[in-house]
Amino acid sequence: KNKGLMGSERIKLLRKEPFHSTPKLTLQNKYRKYLEQANIEKEFVIHYQPQIDLASGEIVGMEALLRWNQPTLGVISPTQFIPLAEETGHIHALSEWVLEQACRQNKQFQEDGYQELKVAVNISTVFLQNDHFIECVQRVLDQTQLDPRFLELELTESFFIQNVGEATDKLNQLRAMGVRVALDDFGKGYSSLHYLKHLSIDTLKIDREFVKELSQNRYDRYISTTIINLAHHLNMNVVAEGVETVEQLEFLKSKSCNGIQGYLFSRPVLAADFVKLLA
Ligand code: C2E
Ligand code: MG
Ligand code: MG
Ligand code: MG
């Protein structure tokens, strides 16, 4: 009944609530409760979104994107449950599962005779900081027999900000294993150029924020062009996410962006449907 109240009014009202009142089962608490009981194998599913090489027009990779199909609540977005899983610690088991599934799927595509693809897996900073992270990646590669050059881990800046020493160390270990590394959502956070200078990264992913209004907003065009040039000068691959229109595609192509991902080509789909795209 308090839904209509705005900011300060609402705060005043909340302050008046008696200390012993029963806490409302907020959406977050509900998710937390269901996450604790979740059966990973049964409730989680990975969708794959193709990555297109702009020079050849071919599918060269796929990004694994996790979905939670909660039996009572329905499909929950990763932007909702990943932060929660990080808080509760479920992120570790979940990440290990995604990594293994994605590598296994990629290996399966290769065995079925499709073109060689790179599979990109999003890695939470919390999971990266796990002492067993490197071990886990190695075990998954051993078990699935996927050649490490077909695995790309998408990391975000928060990892480098928290502990540059640890980040450099882990990055070097991944590189030594032959795994590729992408910096996701570039431009969205601090985007310190310091990291780009000191860390060996294969791919820079331009955040969707700059792609969304490419056709209408010249500042977004300047920024995207600058990120593409920066990546190329640093010998990195650059991929734009969230490409929805032909205009965006043409612009990125004209600036020699290496790859794109977006609804224009395909939404993230189940592996069974990804095969149709490959065919
Ligand atoms: P992200 O890694 O930046 O992934 C790109 C997001 O943009 C995905 O959202 C994708 O579905 C969406 N997208 C792709 N093309 C388009 C487009 O043309 N238009 C629009 N509007 N959206 C597009 P999604 O799947 O909801 O994932 C959101 C975020 O959740 C991801 O952002 C990633 O940070 C995180 N995430 C997803 N799966 C995992 C996972 O397995 N582990 C971890 N740690 N994080 C994950
Ligand atoms: Mg990503
Ligand atoms: Mg991204
Ligand atoms: Mg993003």
mmCIF file of C-alpha atoms and ligand atoms in Angstrom:
data_model
loop_
_atom_site.group_PDB
_atom_site.id
_atom_site.type_symbol
_atom_site.label_atom_id
_atom_site.label_comp_id
_atom_site.label_asym_id
_atom_site.label_seq_id
_atom_site.Cartn_x
_atom_site.Cartn_y
_atom_site.Cartn_z
ATOM 1 C CA LYS A 1 0.000 0.000 0.000
ATOM 2 C CA ASN A 2 3.047 2.270 0.197
ATOM 3 C CA LYS A 3 3.826 1.893 -3.477
ATOM 4 C CA GLY A 4 2.605 5.377 -4.406
ATOM 5 C CA LEU A 5 4.911 7.189 -2.004
ATOM 6 C CA MET A 6 7.964 8.952 -3.326
ATOM 7 C CA GLY A 7 11.522 9.170 -1.967
ATOM 8 C CA SER A 8 11.594 11.073 1.327
ATOM 9 C CA GLU A 9 7.973 10.325 2.232
ATOM 10 C CA ARG A 10 8.695 6.662 1.888
ATOM 11 C CA ILE A 11 11.821 6.863 3.999
ATOM 12 C CA LYS A 12 9.902 8.621 6.784
ATOM 13 C CA LEU A 13 7.320 5.895 6.708
ATOM 14 C CA LEU A 14 9.908 3.151 6.782
ATOM 15 C CA ARG A 15 11.545 4.753 9.819
ATOM 16 C CA LYS A 16 8.236 4.612 11.688
ATOM 17 C CA GLU A 17 7.906 0.879 11.136
ATOM 18 C CA PRO A 18 8.158 -0.953 14.460
ATOM 19 C CA PHE A 19 11.449 -2.682 15.062
ATOM 20 C CA HIS A 20 9.878 -6.121 15.420
ATOM 21 C CA SER A 21 7.762 -6.008 12.244
ATOM 22 C CA THR A 22 8.096 -9.089 10.051
ATOM 23 C CA PRO A 23 10.280 -8.337 7.024
ATOM 24 C CA LYS A 24 8.475 -8.364 3.710
ATOM 25 C CA LEU A 25 9.565 -11.136 1.382
ATOM 26 C CA THR A 26 11.145 -8.836 -1.177
ATOM 27 C CA LEU A 27 11.860 -10.039 -4.682
ATOM 28 C CA GLN A 28 15.550 -10.232 -3.821
ATOM 29 C CA ASN A 29 14.817 -12.352 -0.757
ATOM 30 C CA LYS A 30 12.566 -14.579 -2.808
ATOM 31 C CA TYR A 31 15.320 -15.072 -5.398
ATOM 32 C CA ARG A 32 17.780 -15.771 -2.614
ATOM 33 C CA LYS A 33 15.520 -18.423 -1.119
ATOM 34 C CA TYR A 34 14.998 -20.127 -4.492
ATOM 35 C CA LEU A 35 18.682 -19.883 -5.352
ATOM 36 C CA GLU A 36 19.522 -21.796 -2.200
ATOM 37 C CA GLN A 37 17.269 -24.650 -3.299
ATOM 38 C CA ALA A 38 18.083 -24.490 -6.994
ATOM 39 C CA ASN A 39 19.072 -27.582 -8.906
ATOM 40 C CA ILE A 40 21.631 -26.201 -11.343
ATOM 41 C CA GLU A 41 21.301 -28.946 -13.952
ATOM 42 C CA LYS A 42 17.521 -28.674 -14.026
ATOM 43 C CA GLU A 43 16.896 -24.949 -13.694
ATOM 44 C CA PHE A 44 19.735 -23.278 -15.526
ATOM 45 C CA VAL A 45 20.208 -23.215 -19.235
ATOM 46 C CA ILE A 46 22.783 -21.599 -21.484
ATOM 47 C CA HIS A 47 21.858 -19.647 -24.564
ATOM 48 C CA TYR A 48 24.462 -18.908 -27.209
ATOM 49 C CA GLN A 49 24.709 -15.714 -29.222
ATOM 50 C CA PRO A 50 26.737 -15.772 -32.438
ATOM 51 C CA GLN A 51 29.694 -13.450 -32.963
ATOM 52 C CA ILE A 52 30.124 -12.421 -36.585
ATOM 53 C CA ASP A 53 33.408 -11.487 -38.205
ATOM 54 C CA LEU A 54 32.728 -8.337 -40.224
ATOM 55 C CA ALA A 55 35.410 -8.957 -42.844
ATOM 56 C CA SER A 56 34.222 -12.442 -43.802
ATOM 57 C CA GLY A 57 30.594 -12.291 -42.670
ATOM 58 C CA GLU A 58 31.057 -15.677 -40.999
ATOM 59 C CA ILE A 59 30.092 -16.832 -37.517
ATOM 60 C CA VAL A 60 33.430 -17.115 -35.723
ATOM 61 C CA GLY A 61 32.303 -17.461 -32.150
ATOM 62 C CA MET A 62 29.487 -17.577 -29.644
ATOM 63 C CA GLU A 63 28.929 -16.036 -26.255
ATOM 64 C CA ALA A 64 27.452 -18.251 -23.549
ATOM 65 C CA LEU A 65 24.689 -16.400 -21.703
ATOM 66 C CA LEU A 66 23.131 -17.969 -18.650
ATOM 67 C CA ARG A 67 19.371 -18.146 -18.017
ATOM 68 C CA TRP A 68 17.578 -19.202 -14.842
ATOM 69 C CA ASN A 69 14.285 -20.930 -15.467
ATOM 70 C CA GLN A 70 12.899 -20.958 -11.945
ATOM 71 C CA PRO A 71 9.928 -23.384 -11.758
ATOM 72 C CA THR A 72 7.690 -20.975 -9.777
ATOM 73 C CA LEU A 73 8.965 -17.560 -10.824
ATOM 74 C CA GLY A 74 9.701 -18.193 -14.494
ATOM 75 C CA VAL A 75 12.748 -16.971 -16.424
ATOM 76 C CA ILE A 76 15.032 -14.674 -14.432
ATOM 77 C CA SER A 77 17.656 -12.486 -16.099
ATOM 78 C CA PRO A 78 21.349 -12.877 -15.248
ATOM 79 C CA THR A 79 21.519 -9.176 -14.363
ATOM 80 C CA GLN A 80 19.151 -10.072 -11.506
ATOM 81 C CA PHE A 81 20.583 -13.334 -10.220
ATOM 82 C CA ILE A 82 24.340 -13.037 -10.860
ATOM 83 C CA PRO A 83 24.866 -10.291 -8.218
ATOM 84 C CA LEU A 84 22.819 -12.383 -5.803
ATOM 85 C CA ALA A 85 24.773 -15.554 -6.559
ATOM 86 C CA GLU A 86 27.956 -13.548 -5.944
ATOM 87 C CA GLU A 87 26.616 -12.514 -2.562
ATOM 88 C CA THR A 88 25.556 -16.012 -1.502
ATOM 89 C CA GLY A 89 28.590 -17.809 -2.911
ATOM 90 C CA HIS A 90 26.513 -19.855 -5.352
ATOM 91 C CA ILE A 91 28.462 -18.147 -8.131
ATOM 92 C CA HIS A 92 31.320 -20.637 -7.790
ATOM 93 C CA ALA A 93 29.320 -23.793 -8.518
ATOM 94 C CA LEU A 94 27.308 -21.963 -11.152
ATOM 95 C CA SER A 95 30.393 -20.604 -12.925
ATOM 96 C CA GLU A 96 32.083 -23.966 -12.966
ATOM 97 C CA TRP A 97 28.953 -25.497 -14.483
ATOM 98 C CA VAL A 98 28.667 -22.810 -17.196
ATOM 99 C CA LEU A 99 32.335 -23.118 -18.076
ATOM 100 C CA GLU A 100 32.102 -26.877 -18.426
ATOM 101 C CA GLN A 101 28.844 -26.827 -20.396
ATOM 102 C CA ALA A 102 30.101 -24.147 -22.782
ATOM 103 C CA CYS A 103 33.394 -25.932 -23.471
ATOM 104 C CA ARG A 104 31.629 -29.271 -23.897
ATOM 105 C CA GLN A 105 29.142 -27.717 -26.322
ATOM 106 C CA ASN A 106 31.883 -26.104 -28.367
ATOM 107 C CA LYS A 107 33.797 -29.382 -28.549
ATOM 108 C CA GLN A 108 30.580 -31.109 -29.630
ATOM 109 C CA PHE A 109 30.073 -28.629 -32.484
ATOM 110 C CA GLN A 110 33.611 -29.358 -33.653
ATOM 111 C CA GLU A 111 33.041 -33.108 -33.460
ATOM 112 C CA ASP A 112 29.826 -32.704 -35.436
ATOM 113 C CA GLY A 113 31.848 -31.150 -38.229
ATOM 114 C CA TYR A 114 30.899 -27.486 -37.917
ATOM 115 C CA GLN A 115 33.446 -24.724 -38.406
ATOM 116 C CA GLU A 116 35.806 -24.056 -35.519
ATOM 117 C CA LEU A 117 34.297 -21.549 -33.146
ATOM 118 C CA LYS A 118 35.522 -19.625 -30.176
ATOM 119 C CA VAL A 119 33.255 -19.836 -27.139
ATOM 120 C CA ALA A 120 33.165 -16.779 -24.899
ATOM 121 C CA VAL A 121 32.246 -17.288 -21.248
ATOM 122 C CA ASN A 122 31.495 -14.447 -18.828
ATOM 123 C CA ILE A 123 33.527 -14.733 -15.662
ATOM 124 C CA SER A 124 32.392 -13.012 -12.475
ATOM 125 C CA THR A 125 35.082 -11.148 -10.566
ATOM 126 C CA VAL A 126 34.066 -13.089 -7.459
ATOM 127 C CA PHE A 127 34.782 -16.391 -9.210
ATOM 128 C CA LEU A 128 38.062 -15.052 -10.624
ATOM 129 C CA GLN A 129 39.203 -14.328 -7.108
ATOM 130 C CA ASN A 130 38.567 -17.920 -6.038
ATOM 131 C CA ASP A 131 41.909 -19.575 -5.246
ATOM 132 C CA HIS A 132 40.876 -22.573 -7.337
ATOM 133 C CA PHE A 133 39.896 -20.554 -10.403
ATOM 134 C CA ILE A 134 42.901 -21.407 -12.589
ATOM 135 C CA GLU A 135 42.742 -25.046 -11.508
ATOM 136 C CA CYS A 136 39.066 -25.125 -12.422
ATOM 137 C CA VAL A 137 39.663 -23.784 -15.939
ATOM 138 C CA GLN A 138 42.438 -26.319 -16.482
ATOM 139 C CA ARG A 139 40.298 -29.190 -15.242
ATOM 140 C CA VAL A 140 37.439 -28.208 -17.557
ATOM 141 C CA LEU A 141 39.819 -28.038 -20.527
ATOM 142 C CA ASP A 142 41.260 -31.450 -19.647
ATOM 143 C CA GLN A 143 37.849 -33.012 -19.185
ATOM 144 C CA THR A 144 36.252 -31.597 -22.300
ATOM 145 C CA GLN A 145 39.393 -31.879 -24.439
ATOM 146 C CA LEU A 146 38.678 -28.446 -25.932
ATOM 147 C CA ASP A 147 41.733 -26.774 -27.402
ATOM 148 C CA PRO A 148 42.283 -23.726 -25.128
ATOM 149 C CA ARG A 149 42.502 -21.351 -28.091
ATOM 150 C CA PHE A 150 38.778 -21.912 -28.616
ATOM 151 C CA LEU A 151 37.946 -20.596 -25.166
ATOM 152 C CA GLU A 152 37.716 -16.864 -24.466
ATOM 153 C CA LEU A 153 37.032 -15.606 -20.967
ATOM 154 C CA GLU A 154 35.161 -12.309 -20.717
ATOM 155 C CA LEU A 155 36.354 -10.355 -17.716
ATOM 156 C CA THR A 156 35.304 -6.932 -16.478
ATOM 157 C CA GLU A 157 37.364 -4.061 -15.174
ATOM 158 C CA SER A 158 36.262 -4.538 -11.588
ATOM 159 C CA PHE A 159 38.696 -7.438 -11.414
ATOM 160 C CA PHE A 160 41.668 -5.300 -12.375
ATOM 161 C CA ILE A 161 40.631 -2.474 -10.098
ATOM 162 C CA GLN A 162 40.420 -4.597 -6.970
ATOM 163 C CA ASN A 163 43.896 -6.057 -7.093
ATOM 164 C CA VAL A 164 46.121 -5.329 -10.071
ATOM 165 C CA GLY A 165 48.843 -7.681 -8.842
ATOM 166 C CA GLU A 166 46.535 -10.657 -8.518
ATOM 167 C CA ALA A 167 44.855 -9.816 -11.820
ATOM 168 C CA THR A 168 48.160 -9.654 -13.708
ATOM 169 C CA ASP A 169 49.203 -12.933 -12.189
ATOM 170 C CA LYS A 170 46.006 -14.781 -13.104
ATOM 171 C CA LEU A 171 45.927 -13.244 -16.556
ATOM 172 C CA ASN A 172 49.461 -14.446 -17.216
ATOM 173 C CA GLN A 173 48.543 -17.937 -16.059
ATOM 174 C CA LEU A 174 45.552 -18.006 -18.394
ATOM 175 C CA ARG A 175 47.710 -16.800 -21.269
ATOM 176 C CA ALA A 176 50.278 -19.492 -20.511
ATOM 177 C CA MET A 177 47.499 -22.070 -20.734
ATOM 178 C CA GLY A 178 46.584 -20.739 -24.181
ATOM 179 C CA VAL A 179 43.192 -19.353 -23.182
ATOM 180 C CA ARG A 180 42.009 -16.071 -24.735
ATOM 181 C CA VAL A 181 40.920 -13.092 -22.674
ATOM 182 C CA ALA A 182 38.388 -10.376 -23.490
ATOM 183 C CA LEU A 183 37.641 -7.185 -21.603
ATOM 184 C CA ASP A 184 33.834 -6.922 -21.502
ATOM 185 C CA ASP A 185 31.682 -3.776 -21.410
ATOM 186 C CA PHE A 186 34.590 -1.520 -22.289
ATOM 187 C CA GLY A 187 33.772 2.129 -21.768
ATOM 188 C CA LYS A 188 31.088 1.503 -19.182
ATOM 189 C CA GLY A 189 33.196 1.679 -16.028
ATOM 190 C CA TYR A 190 36.420 3.466 -15.309
ATOM 191 C CA SER A 191 38.042 2.300 -18.537
ATOM 192 C CA SER A 192 41.467 3.062 -17.224
ATOM 193 C CA LEU A 193 43.956 2.903 -20.052
ATOM 194 C CA HIS A 194 46.460 1.745 -17.471
ATOM 195 C CA TYR A 195 45.073 -1.810 -17.671
ATOM 196 C CA LEU A 196 45.254 -1.867 -21.426
ATOM 197 C CA LYS A 197 48.867 -0.866 -21.274
ATOM 198 C CA HIS A 198 49.890 -3.442 -18.698
ATOM 199 C CA LEU A 199 47.691 -6.456 -19.287
ATOM 200 C CA SER A 200 47.733 -8.775 -22.236
ATOM 201 C CA ILE A 201 44.173 -8.835 -23.498
ATOM 202 C CA ASP A 202 43.057 -10.333 -26.830
ATOM 203 C CA THR A 203 39.684 -8.702 -27.324
ATOM 204 C CA LEU A 204 38.016 -5.458 -26.354
ATOM 205 C CA LYS A 205 34.223 -5.485 -26.277
ATOM 206 C CA ILE A 206 32.537 -2.129 -26.851
ATOM 207 C CA ASP A 207 29.656 -1.716 -24.432
ATOM 208 C CA ARG A 208 26.163 -1.637 -25.897
ATOM 209 C CA GLU A 209 25.666 1.829 -24.443
ATOM 210 C CA PHE A 210 27.812 3.309 -27.231
ATOM 211 C CA VAL A 211 26.282 1.172 -29.968
ATOM 212 C CA LYS A 212 22.639 1.802 -29.107
ATOM 213 C CA GLU A 213 22.423 5.315 -30.550
ATOM 214 C CA LEU A 214 25.239 5.199 -33.082
ATOM 215 C CA SER A 215 22.963 6.483 -35.835
ATOM 216 C CA GLN A 216 21.529 9.401 -33.869
ATOM 217 C CA ASN A 217 24.402 10.438 -31.633
ATOM 218 C CA ARG A 218 27.677 11.688 -33.061
ATOM 219 C CA TYR A 219 29.408 11.460 -29.678
ATOM 220 C CA ASP A 220 28.706 7.730 -29.651
ATOM 221 C CA ARG A 221 30.210 7.563 -33.139
ATOM 222 C CA TYR A 222 33.358 9.388 -31.975
ATOM 223 C CA ILE A 223 33.692 7.178 -28.905
ATOM 224 C CA SER A 224 33.159 3.906 -30.797
ATOM 225 C CA THR A 225 35.636 4.945 -33.478
ATOM 226 C CA THR A 226 38.182 5.831 -30.823
ATOM 227 C CA ILE A 227 37.767 2.493 -29.032
ATOM 228 C CA ILE A 228 38.170 0.618 -32.334
ATOM 229 C CA ASN A 229 41.340 2.545 -33.204
ATOM 230 C CA LEU A 230 42.724 2.121 -29.723
ATOM 231 C CA ALA A 231 42.179 -1.644 -29.850
ATOM 232 C CA HIS A 232 43.851 -1.904 -33.234
ATOM 233 C CA HIS A 233 46.866 0.148 -32.177
ATOM 234 C CA LEU A 234 47.248 -2.159 -29.193
ATOM 235 C CA ASN A 235 46.967 -5.189 -31.467
ATOM 236 C CA MET A 236 43.658 -6.293 -30.038
ATOM 237 C CA ASN A 237 40.505 -7.581 -31.612
ATOM 238 C CA VAL A 238 37.445 -5.389 -31.127
ATOM 239 C CA VAL A 239 33.857 -6.613 -30.935
ATOM 240 C CA ALA A 240 30.743 -4.436 -30.647
ATOM 241 C CA GLU A 241 27.814 -5.779 -28.653
ATOM 242 C CA GLY A 242 24.134 -4.979 -29.082
ATOM 243 C CA VAL A 243 24.068 -4.358 -32.835
ATOM 244 C CA GLU A 244 20.409 -4.125 -33.813
ATOM 245 C CA THR A 245 20.309 -2.153 -37.063
ATOM 246 C CA VAL A 246 21.911 -2.225 -40.494
ATOM 247 C CA GLU A 247 23.043 1.396 -39.962
ATOM 248 C CA GLN A 248 24.992 0.405 -36.849
ATOM 249 C CA LEU A 249 26.477 -2.554 -38.717
ATOM 250 C CA GLU A 250 27.545 -0.413 -41.688
ATOM 251 C CA PHE A 251 29.103 2.217 -39.466
ATOM 252 C CA LEU A 252 31.121 -0.343 -37.478
ATOM 253 C CA LYS A 253 32.211 -2.022 -40.684
ATOM 254 C CA SER A 254 33.371 1.291 -42.145
ATOM 255 C CA LYS A 255 35.552 1.795 -39.052
ATOM 256 C CA SER A 256 37.035 -1.713 -39.403
ATOM 257 C CA CYS A 257 35.523 -3.098 -36.218
ATOM 258 C CA ASN A 258 36.421 -6.821 -36.222
ATOM 259 C CA GLY A 259 33.262 -8.376 -34.944
ATOM 260 C CA ILE A 260 29.689 -7.827 -33.890
ATOM 261 C CA GLN A 261 27.071 -9.449 -31.745
ATOM 262 C CA GLY A 262 23.449 -8.431 -31.630
ATOM 263 C CA TYR A 263 19.809 -8.991 -32.334
ATOM 264 C CA LEU A 264 20.308 -7.862 -35.944
ATOM 265 C CA PHE A 265 21.894 -11.218 -36.625
ATOM 266 C CA SER A 266 20.482 -13.304 -33.793
ATOM 267 C CA ARG A 267 19.323 -13.261 -30.200
ATOM 268 C CA PRO A 268 21.006 -15.687 -27.830
ATOM 269 C CA VAL A 269 19.525 -19.137 -28.661
ATOM 270 C CA LEU A 270 19.637 -22.734 -27.438
ATOM 271 C CA ALA A 271 22.445 -24.896 -28.844
ATOM 272 C CA ALA A 272 19.896 -26.829 -30.949
ATOM 273 C CA ASP A 273 18.913 -23.597 -32.693
ATOM 274 C CA PHE A 274 22.497 -22.354 -32.942
ATOM 275 C CA VAL A 275 23.166 -25.312 -35.220
ATOM 276 C CA LYS A 276 20.603 -23.909 -37.666
ATOM 277 C CA LEU A 277 22.531 -20.636 -37.769
ATOM 278 C CA LEU A 278 25.761 -22.535 -38.484
ATOM 279 C CA ALA A 279 24.096 -24.487 -41.248
HETATM 280 P P1 C2E B 1 27.201 -9.092 -21.338
HETATM 281 O O1 C2E B 1 28.260 -10.095 -21.126
HETATM 282 O O2 C2E B 1 27.625 -7.723 -21.705
HETATM 283 O O3 C2E B 1 26.249 -9.733 -22.429
HETATM 284 C C1 C2E B 1 25.570 -9.023 -23.416
HETATM 285 C C2 C2E B 1 24.112 -8.823 -23.067
HETATM 286 O O4 C2E B 1 23.495 -8.065 -24.110
HETATM 287 C C3 C2E B 1 23.305 -10.116 -22.983
HETATM 288 O O5 C2E B 1 22.295 -9.908 -22.012
HETATM 289 C C4 C2E B 1 22.684 -10.224 -24.368
HETATM 290 O O6 C2E B 1 21.525 -11.023 -24.410
HETATM 291 C C5 C2E B 1 22.393 -8.774 -24.629
HETATM 292 N N1 C2E B 1 22.305 -8.456 -26.045
HETATM 293 C C6 C2E B 1 22.989 -9.008 -27.068
HETATM 294 N N2 C2E B 1 22.674 -8.440 -28.243
HETATM 295 C C7 C2E B 1 21.756 -7.486 -27.957
HETATM 296 C C8 C2E B 1 21.028 -6.550 -28.766
HETATM 297 O O7 C2E B 1 21.176 -6.459 -29.983
HETATM 298 N N3 C2E B 1 20.173 -5.729 -28.110
HETATM 299 C C9 C2E B 1 19.974 -5.776 -26.770
HETATM 300 N N4 C2E B 1 19.097 -4.963 -26.220
HETATM 301 N N5 C2E B 1 20.647 -6.652 -25.971
HETATM 302 C C10 C2E B 1 21.525 -7.489 -26.578
HETATM 303 P P2 C2E B 1 21.941 -11.029 -20.940
HETATM 304 O O8 C2E B 1 21.992 -12.371 -21.573
HETATM 305 O O9 C2E B 1 20.698 -10.609 -20.259
HETATM 306 O O10 C2E B 1 23.143 -10.934 -19.921
HETATM 307 C C11 C2E B 1 23.359 -9.793 -19.166
HETATM 308 C C12 C2E B 1 24.673 -9.836 -18.434
HETATM 309 O O11 C2E B 1 24.679 -10.879 -17.469
HETATM 310 C C13 C2E B 1 25.859 -10.147 -19.351
HETATM 311 O O12 C2E B 1 26.264 -8.967 -20.023
HETATM 312 C C14 C2E B 1 26.865 -10.667 -18.354
HETATM 313 O O13 C2E B 1 27.513 -9.603 -17.708
HETATM 314 C C15 C2E B 1 25.979 -11.373 -17.337
HETATM 315 N N6 C2E B 1 26.009 -12.830 -17.588
HETATM 316 C C16 C2E B 1 25.305 -13.574 -18.457
HETATM 317 N N7 C2E B 1 25.633 -14.879 -18.367
HETATM 318 C C17 C2E B 1 26.594 -14.967 -17.425
HETATM 319 C C18 C2E B 1 27.362 -16.053 -16.870
HETATM 320 O O14 C2E B 1 27.276 -17.220 -17.266
HETATM 321 N N8 C2E B 1 28.254 -15.728 -15.883
HETATM 322 C C19 C2E B 1 28.416 -14.443 -15.441
HETATM 323 N N9 C2E B 1 29.316 -14.227 -14.466
HETATM 324 N N10 C2E B 1 27.730 -13.414 -15.944
HETATM 325 C C20 C2E B 1 26.825 -13.659 -16.925
HETATM 326 MG MG MG B 2 29.896 -10.720 -22.033
HETATM 327 MG MG MG B 3 29.344 -7.277 -22.821
HETATM 328 MG MG MG B 4 27.139 -5.454 -21.609
#
